[in-house]
Short mmCIF file of C-alpha atoms and ligand atoms in Angstrom, two decimals:
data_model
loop_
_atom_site.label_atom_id
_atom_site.label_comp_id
_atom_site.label_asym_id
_atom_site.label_seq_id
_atom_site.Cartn_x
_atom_site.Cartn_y
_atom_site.Cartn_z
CA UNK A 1 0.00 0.00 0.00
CA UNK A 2 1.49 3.40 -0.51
CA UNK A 3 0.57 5.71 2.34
CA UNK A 4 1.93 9.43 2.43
CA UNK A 5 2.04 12.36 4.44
CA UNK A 6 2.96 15.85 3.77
CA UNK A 7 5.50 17.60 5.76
CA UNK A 8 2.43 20.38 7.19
CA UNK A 9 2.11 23.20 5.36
CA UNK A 10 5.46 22.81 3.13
CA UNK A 11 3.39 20.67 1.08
CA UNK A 12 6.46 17.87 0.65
CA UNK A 13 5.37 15.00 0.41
CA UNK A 14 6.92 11.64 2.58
CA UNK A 15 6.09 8.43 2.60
CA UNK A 16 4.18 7.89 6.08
CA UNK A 17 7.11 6.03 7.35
CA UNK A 18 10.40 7.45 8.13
CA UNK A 19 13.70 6.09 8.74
CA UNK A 20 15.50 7.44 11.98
CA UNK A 21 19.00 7.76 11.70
CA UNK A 22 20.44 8.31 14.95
CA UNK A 23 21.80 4.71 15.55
CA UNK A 24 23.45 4.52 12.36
CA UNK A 25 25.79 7.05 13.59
CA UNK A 26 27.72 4.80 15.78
CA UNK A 27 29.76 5.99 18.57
CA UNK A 28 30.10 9.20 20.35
CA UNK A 29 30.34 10.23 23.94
CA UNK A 30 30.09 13.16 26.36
CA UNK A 31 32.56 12.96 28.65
CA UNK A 32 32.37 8.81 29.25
CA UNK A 33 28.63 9.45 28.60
CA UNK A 34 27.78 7.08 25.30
CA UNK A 35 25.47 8.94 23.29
CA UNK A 36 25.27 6.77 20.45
CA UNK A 37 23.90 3.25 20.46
CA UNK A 38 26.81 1.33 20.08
CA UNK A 39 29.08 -0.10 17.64
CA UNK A 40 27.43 0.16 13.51
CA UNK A 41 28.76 -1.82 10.82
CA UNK A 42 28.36 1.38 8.17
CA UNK A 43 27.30 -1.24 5.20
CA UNK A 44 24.66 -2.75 6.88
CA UNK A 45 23.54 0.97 7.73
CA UNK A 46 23.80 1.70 3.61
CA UNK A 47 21.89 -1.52 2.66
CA UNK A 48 19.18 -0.96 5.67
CA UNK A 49 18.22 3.01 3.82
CA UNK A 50 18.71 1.16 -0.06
CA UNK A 51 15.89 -1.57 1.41
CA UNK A 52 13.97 1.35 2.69
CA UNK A 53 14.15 3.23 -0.73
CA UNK A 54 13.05 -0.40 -2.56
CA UNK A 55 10.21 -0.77 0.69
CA UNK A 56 8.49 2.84 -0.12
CA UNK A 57 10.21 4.32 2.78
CA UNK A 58 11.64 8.13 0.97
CA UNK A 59 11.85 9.98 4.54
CA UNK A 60 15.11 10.41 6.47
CA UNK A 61 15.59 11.89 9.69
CA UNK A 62 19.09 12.51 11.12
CA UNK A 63 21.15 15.28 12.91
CA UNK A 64 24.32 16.76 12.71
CA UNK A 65 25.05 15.96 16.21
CA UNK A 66 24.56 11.82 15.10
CA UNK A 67 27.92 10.07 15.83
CA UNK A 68 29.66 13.35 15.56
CA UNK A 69 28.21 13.73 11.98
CA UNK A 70 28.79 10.14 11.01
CA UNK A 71 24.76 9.61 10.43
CA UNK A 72 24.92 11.94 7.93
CA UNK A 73 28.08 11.37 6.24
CA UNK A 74 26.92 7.09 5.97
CA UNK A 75 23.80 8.55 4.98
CA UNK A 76 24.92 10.58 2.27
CA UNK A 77 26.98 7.93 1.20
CA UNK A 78 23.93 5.33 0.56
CA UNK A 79 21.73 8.16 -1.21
CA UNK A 80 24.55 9.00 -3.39
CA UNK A 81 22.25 9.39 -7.32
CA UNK A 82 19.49 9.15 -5.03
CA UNK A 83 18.66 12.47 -4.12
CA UNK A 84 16.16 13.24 -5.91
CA UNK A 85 13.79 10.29 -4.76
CA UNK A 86 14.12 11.12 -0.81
CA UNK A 87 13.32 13.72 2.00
CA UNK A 88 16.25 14.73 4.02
CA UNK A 89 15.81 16.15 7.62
CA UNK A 90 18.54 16.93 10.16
CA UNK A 91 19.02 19.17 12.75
CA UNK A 92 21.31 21.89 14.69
CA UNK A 93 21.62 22.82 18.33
CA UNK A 94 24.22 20.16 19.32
CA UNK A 95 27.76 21.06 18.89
CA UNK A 96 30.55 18.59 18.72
CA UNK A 97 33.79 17.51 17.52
CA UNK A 98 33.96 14.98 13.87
CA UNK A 99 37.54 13.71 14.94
CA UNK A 100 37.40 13.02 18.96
CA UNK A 101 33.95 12.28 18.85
CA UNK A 102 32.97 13.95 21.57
CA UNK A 103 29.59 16.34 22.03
CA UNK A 104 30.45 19.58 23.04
CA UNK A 105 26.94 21.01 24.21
CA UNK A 106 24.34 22.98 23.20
CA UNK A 107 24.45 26.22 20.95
CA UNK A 108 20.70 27.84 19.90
CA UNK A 109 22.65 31.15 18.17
CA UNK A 110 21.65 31.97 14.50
CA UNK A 111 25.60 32.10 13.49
CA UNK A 112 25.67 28.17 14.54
CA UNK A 113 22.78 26.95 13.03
CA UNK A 114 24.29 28.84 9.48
CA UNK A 115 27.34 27.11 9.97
CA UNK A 116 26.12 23.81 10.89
CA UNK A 117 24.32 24.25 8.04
CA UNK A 118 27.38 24.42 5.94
CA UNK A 119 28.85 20.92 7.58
CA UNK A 120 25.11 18.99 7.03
CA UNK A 121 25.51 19.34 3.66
CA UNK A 122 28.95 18.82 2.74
CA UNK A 123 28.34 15.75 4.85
CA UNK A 124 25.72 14.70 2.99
CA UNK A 125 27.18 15.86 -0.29
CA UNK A 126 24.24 17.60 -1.13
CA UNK A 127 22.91 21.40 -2.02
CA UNK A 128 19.97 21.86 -0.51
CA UNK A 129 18.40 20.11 3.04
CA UNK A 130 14.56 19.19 3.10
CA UNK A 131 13.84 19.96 6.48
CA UNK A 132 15.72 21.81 9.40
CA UNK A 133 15.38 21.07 12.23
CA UNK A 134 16.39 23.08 15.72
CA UNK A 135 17.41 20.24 18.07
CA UNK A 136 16.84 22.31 21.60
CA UNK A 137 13.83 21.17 22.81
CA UNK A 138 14.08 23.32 25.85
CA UNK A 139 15.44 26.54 24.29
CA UNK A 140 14.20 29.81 25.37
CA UNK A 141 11.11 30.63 22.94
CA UNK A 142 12.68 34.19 21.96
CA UNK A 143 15.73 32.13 21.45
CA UNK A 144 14.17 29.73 19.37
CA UNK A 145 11.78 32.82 17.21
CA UNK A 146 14.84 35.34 16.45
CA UNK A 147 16.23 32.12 14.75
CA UNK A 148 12.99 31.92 12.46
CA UNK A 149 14.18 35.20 9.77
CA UNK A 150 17.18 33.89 9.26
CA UNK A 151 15.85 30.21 8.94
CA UNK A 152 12.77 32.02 6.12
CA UNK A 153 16.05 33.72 4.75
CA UNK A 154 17.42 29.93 4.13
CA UNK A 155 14.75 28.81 2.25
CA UNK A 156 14.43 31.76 0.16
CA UNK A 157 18.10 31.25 -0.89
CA UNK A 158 16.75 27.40 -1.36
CA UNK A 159 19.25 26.07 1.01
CA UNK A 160 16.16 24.20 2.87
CA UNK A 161 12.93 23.54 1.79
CA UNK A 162 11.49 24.29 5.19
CA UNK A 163 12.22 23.96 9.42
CA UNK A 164 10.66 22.80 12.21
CA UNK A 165 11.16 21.95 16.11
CA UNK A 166 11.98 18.92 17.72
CA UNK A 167 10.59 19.62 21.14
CA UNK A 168 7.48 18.34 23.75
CA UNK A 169 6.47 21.55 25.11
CA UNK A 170 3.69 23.02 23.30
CA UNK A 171 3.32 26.61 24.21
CA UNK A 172 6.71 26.46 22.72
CA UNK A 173 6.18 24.31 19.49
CA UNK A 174 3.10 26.97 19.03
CA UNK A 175 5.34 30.01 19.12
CA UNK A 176 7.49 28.64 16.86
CA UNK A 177 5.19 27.30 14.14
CA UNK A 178 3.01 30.91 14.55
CA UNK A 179 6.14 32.99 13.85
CA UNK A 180 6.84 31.86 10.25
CA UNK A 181 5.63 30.35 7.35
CA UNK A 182 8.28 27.67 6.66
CA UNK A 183 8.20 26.42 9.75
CA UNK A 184 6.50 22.60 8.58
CA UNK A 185 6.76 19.62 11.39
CA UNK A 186 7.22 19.94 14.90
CA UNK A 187 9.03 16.56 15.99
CA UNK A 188 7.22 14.81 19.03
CA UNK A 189 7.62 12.03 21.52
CA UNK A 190 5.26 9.93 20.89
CA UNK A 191 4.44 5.82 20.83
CA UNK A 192 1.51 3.51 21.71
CA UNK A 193 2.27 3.45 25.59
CA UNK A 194 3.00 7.43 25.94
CA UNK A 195 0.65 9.64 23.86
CA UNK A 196 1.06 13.21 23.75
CA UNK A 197 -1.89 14.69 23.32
CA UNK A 198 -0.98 18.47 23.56
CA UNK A 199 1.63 18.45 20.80
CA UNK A 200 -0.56 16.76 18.65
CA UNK A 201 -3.51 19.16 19.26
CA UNK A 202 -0.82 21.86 18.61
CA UNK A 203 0.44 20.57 15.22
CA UNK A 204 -2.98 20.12 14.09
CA UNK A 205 -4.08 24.12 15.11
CA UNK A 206 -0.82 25.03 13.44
CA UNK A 207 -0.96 22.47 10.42
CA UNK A 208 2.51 21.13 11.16
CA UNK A 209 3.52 17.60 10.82
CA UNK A 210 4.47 15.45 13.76
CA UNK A 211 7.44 13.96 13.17
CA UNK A 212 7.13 10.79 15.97
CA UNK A 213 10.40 9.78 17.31
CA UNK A 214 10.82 7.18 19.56
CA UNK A 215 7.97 5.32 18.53
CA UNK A 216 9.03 1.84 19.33
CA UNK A 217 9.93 3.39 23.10
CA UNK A 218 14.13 3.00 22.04
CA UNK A 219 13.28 -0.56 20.82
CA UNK A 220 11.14 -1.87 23.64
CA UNK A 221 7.93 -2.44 21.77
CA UNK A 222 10.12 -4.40 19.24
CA UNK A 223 9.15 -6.69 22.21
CA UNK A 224 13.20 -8.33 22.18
CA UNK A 225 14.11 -6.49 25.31
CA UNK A 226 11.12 -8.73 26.93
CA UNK A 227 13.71 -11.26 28.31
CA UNK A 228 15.61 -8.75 30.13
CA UNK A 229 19.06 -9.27 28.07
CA UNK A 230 21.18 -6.39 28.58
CA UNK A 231 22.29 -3.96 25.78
CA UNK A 232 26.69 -2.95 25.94
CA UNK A 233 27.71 -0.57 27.92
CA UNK A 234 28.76 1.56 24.84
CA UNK A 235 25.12 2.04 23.98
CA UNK A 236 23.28 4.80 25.61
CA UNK A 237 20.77 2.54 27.03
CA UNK A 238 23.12 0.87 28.56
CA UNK A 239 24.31 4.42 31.12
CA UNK A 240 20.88 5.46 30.54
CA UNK A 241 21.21 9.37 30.81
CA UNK A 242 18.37 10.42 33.88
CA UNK A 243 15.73 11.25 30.81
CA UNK A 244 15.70 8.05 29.33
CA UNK A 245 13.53 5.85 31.39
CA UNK A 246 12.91 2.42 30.04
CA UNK A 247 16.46 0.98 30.54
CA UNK A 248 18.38 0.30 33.84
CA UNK A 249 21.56 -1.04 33.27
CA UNK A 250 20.98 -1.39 30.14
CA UNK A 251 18.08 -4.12 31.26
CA UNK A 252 14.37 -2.96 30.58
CA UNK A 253 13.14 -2.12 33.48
CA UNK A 254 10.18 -4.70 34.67
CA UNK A 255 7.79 -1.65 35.08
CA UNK A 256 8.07 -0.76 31.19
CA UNK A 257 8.44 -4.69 30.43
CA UNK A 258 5.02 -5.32 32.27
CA UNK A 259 3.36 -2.35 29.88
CA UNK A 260 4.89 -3.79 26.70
CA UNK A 261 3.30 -7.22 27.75
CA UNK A 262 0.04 -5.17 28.81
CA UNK A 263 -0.86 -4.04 25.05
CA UNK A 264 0.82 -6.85 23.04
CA UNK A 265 -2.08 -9.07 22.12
CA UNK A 266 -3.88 -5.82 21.09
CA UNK A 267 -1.00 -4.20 19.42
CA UNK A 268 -0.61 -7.67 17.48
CA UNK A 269 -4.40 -7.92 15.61
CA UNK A 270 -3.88 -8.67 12.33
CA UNK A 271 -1.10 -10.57 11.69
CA UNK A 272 1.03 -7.43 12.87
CA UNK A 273 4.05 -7.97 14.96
CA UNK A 274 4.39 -5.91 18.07
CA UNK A 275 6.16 -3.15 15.87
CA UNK A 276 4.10 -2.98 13.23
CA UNK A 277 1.37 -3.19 15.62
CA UNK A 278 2.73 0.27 17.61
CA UNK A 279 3.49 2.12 14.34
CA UNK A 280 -0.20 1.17 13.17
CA UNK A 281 -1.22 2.72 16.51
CA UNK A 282 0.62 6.13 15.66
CA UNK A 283 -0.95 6.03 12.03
CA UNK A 284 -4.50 5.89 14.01
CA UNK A 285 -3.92 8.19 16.13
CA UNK A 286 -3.28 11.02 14.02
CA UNK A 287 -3.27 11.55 10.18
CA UNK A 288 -0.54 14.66 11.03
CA UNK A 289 1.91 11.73 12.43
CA UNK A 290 5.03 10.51 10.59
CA UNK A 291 6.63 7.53 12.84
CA UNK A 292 10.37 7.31 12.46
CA UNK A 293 11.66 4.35 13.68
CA UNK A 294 15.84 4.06 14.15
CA UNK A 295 16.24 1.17 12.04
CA UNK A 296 20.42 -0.46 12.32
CA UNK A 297 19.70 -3.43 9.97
CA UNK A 298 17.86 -4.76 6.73
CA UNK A 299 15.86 -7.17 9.06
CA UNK A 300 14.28 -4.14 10.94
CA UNK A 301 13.51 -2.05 7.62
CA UNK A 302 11.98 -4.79 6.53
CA UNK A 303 9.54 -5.42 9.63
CA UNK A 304 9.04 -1.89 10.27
CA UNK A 305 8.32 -0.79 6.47
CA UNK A 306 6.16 -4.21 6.90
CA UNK A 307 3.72 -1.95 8.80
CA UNK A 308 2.96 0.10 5.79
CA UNK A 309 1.04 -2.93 4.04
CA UNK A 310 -0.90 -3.14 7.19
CA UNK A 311 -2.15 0.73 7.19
CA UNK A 312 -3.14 2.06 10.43
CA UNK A 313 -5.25 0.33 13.37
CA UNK A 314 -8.74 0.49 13.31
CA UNK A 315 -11.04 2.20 15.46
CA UNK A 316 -11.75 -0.70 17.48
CA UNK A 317 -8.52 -1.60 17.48
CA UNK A 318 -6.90 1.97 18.53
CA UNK A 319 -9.39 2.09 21.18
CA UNK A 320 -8.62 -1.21 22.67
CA UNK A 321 -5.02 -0.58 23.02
CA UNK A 322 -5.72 3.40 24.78
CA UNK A 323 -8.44 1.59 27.11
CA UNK A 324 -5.68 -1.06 28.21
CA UNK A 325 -2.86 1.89 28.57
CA UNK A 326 -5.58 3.95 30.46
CA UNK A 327 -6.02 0.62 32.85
CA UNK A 328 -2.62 0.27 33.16
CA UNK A 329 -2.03 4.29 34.67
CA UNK A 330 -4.96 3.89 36.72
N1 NAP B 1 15.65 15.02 20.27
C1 NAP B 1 15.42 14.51 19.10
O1 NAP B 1 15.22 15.21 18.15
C2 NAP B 1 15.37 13.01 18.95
C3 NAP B 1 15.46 12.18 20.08
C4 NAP B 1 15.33 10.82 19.90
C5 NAP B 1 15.15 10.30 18.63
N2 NAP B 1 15.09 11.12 17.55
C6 NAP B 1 14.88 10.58 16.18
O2 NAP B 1 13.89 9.58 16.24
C7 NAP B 1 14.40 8.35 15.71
C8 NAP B 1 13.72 7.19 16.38
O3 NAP B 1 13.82 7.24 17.79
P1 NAP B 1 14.76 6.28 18.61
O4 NAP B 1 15.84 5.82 17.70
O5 NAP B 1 15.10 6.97 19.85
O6 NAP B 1 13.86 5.08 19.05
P2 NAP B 1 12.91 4.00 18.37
O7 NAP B 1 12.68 4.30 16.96
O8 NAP B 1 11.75 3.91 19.28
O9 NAP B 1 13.75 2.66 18.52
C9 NAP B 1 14.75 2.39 17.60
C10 NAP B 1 15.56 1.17 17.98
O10 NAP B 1 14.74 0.04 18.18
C11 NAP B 1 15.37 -1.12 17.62
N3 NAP B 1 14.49 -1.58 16.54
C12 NAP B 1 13.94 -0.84 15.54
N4 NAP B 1 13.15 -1.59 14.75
C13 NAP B 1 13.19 -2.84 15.27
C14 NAP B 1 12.58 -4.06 14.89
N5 NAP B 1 11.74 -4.14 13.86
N6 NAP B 1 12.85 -5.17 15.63
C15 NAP B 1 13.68 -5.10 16.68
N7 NAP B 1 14.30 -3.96 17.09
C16 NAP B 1 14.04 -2.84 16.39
C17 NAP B 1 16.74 -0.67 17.12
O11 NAP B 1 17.73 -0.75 18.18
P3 NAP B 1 18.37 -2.09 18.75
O12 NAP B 1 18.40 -3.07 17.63
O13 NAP B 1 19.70 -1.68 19.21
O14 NAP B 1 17.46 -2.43 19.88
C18 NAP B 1 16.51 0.79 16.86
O15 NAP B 1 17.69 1.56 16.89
C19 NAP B 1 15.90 8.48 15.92
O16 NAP B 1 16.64 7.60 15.10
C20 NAP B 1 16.11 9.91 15.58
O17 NAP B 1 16.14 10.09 14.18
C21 NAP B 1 15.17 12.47 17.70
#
């Protein structure tokens, strides 16, 4: 089935699955703090996005800051000839260093997101970016707004096609998206065990996309994590940062374990598997969404983009799953 979305009111067009790129980017660190996902075999990462491209899958989400601008340089590598059949996104915000590896912290200021600019695409070897994206999701809002003239300048210049917000507050996303017209997706937590129902009624006032990361909850409603195997130490799951709350000690923890098992038989209907299930559920609940998955090998593409011939839950189905996540908070 081919099922598209358009990036809000940019009127690009994606398919309605994305590809996140973030784990493709391999190792970096701040300080000793991994903040990639481990070790990548780059080839596998290059025939994972060419079996997206031959699944439907044209949307790719990455960020400058992923493995110290590794995501983007493997990722420019596999769409080498390409570029004119996908979507690129990536974002700014998160400084670091290409040869120690090593994130150097945040920087909102208008001169760094033009320069970062400058290093995206040279990375990706590549004129023009599809989407910008400012990586701060707790920036000051007049912060975040002076950067919107210079960001309409971009497109204007046709550097990018358009920008948006990763962030999960939405007084902020609505600021943002209000104070100019490029401004296309605003990217949101969201999966099948922790909706967000503000951003979403936000993006849909402001007819922005919502870019879903996380939507298989770092892997957990994969359902492998079930068994309560341990991911390395060199992954940052496994020195989960205080944010990130499913992993402890790189285990799953048995509250989130107990959720996944909760909603699988009604995230399953179908003939889905759990993630195709959960990525059904974020098709349901909003016709602005646009799951990304981080996909590190042809085996996940493959499920994931699997979900696509599947379409979204139904009604009944949707509803089952929220009335068994409602049970589950009460
Ligand atoms: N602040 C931000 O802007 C921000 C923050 C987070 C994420 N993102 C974006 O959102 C994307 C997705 O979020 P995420 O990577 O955090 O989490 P996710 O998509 O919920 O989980 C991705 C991970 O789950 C595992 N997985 C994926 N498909 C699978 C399958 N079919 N079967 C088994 N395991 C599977 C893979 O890791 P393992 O195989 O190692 O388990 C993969 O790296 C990122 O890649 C990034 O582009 C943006």
């Amino acid at each position: 089935m081919t099922m598209t979305r358009t990036l809000g009111r940019s009127g690009i067009e994606v398919s309605a699955l994305g590809m996140g790129c973030w784990a493709i980017g391999g190792p970096y660190w701040g300080g000793t703090q991994p903040y990639g996902w481990g070790a990548v075999d780059d080839d596998e990462s290059v025939r994972t996005i060419h079996k997206g491209l031959d699944l439907g899958v044209d949307f790719f989400d990455t960020a400058s800051s992923y493995g110290a601008g590794h995501s983007e340089r493997v990722l420019g590598r596999a769409l080498r000839g390409r570029r004119d059949r996908v979507v690129i996104a990536s974002k700014f915000g998160n400084t670091f260093d290409e040869q120690s590896k090593q994130a150097l912290g945040p920087n909102g200021s208008v001169e760094y997101m033009r320069s970062c600019l400058d290093g995206i695409l040279r990375r990706l070897d590549t004129d023009y970016l599809d989407l910008y994206q400012f990586h701060l999701g707790d920036a000051e809002i007049h912060d975040a707004v002076a950067l919107v003239d210079p960001l309409e300048e971009l497109v204007r210049q046709g550097k990018i096609r358009a920008y948006g917000w990763s962030t999960d507050d939405p007084h902020r996303a609505e600021e943002f998206a209000n104070a100019g017209a490029g401004c296309a997706a605003i990217q949101v937590h969201l999966n099948a065990l922790e909706d967000n129902a503000a951003m979403l009624r936000v993006c849909a006032a402001q007819g922005q996309a919502a870019i879903n990361r996380g939507p298989l909850a770092m892997g957990l409603l994969s359902g492998k994590y079930q068994d309560g195997h341990a991911v390395g130490r060199d992954d940052i799951r496994g020195q989960a940062p205080q944010w990130l709350r499913y992993f402890d000690n790189g285990v799953a923890t048995p509250q989130w374990r107990a959720k996944v098992e909760a909603v699988r038989a009604a995230l399953t209907v179908g003939g889905r598997t759990l993630a195709q299930g959960s990525l059904g559920w974020l098709w349901a609940r909003s016709p602005a969404n646009i799951p990304i998955p981080g996909c590190r090998t042809v085996e996940q593409i493959e499920e994931n983009a699997g979900a696509l011939e599947h379409g979204p839950l139904s009604l009944r189905e949707f509803e089952e799953v929220n009335r068994l996540v409602s049970e589950l908070e009460a």
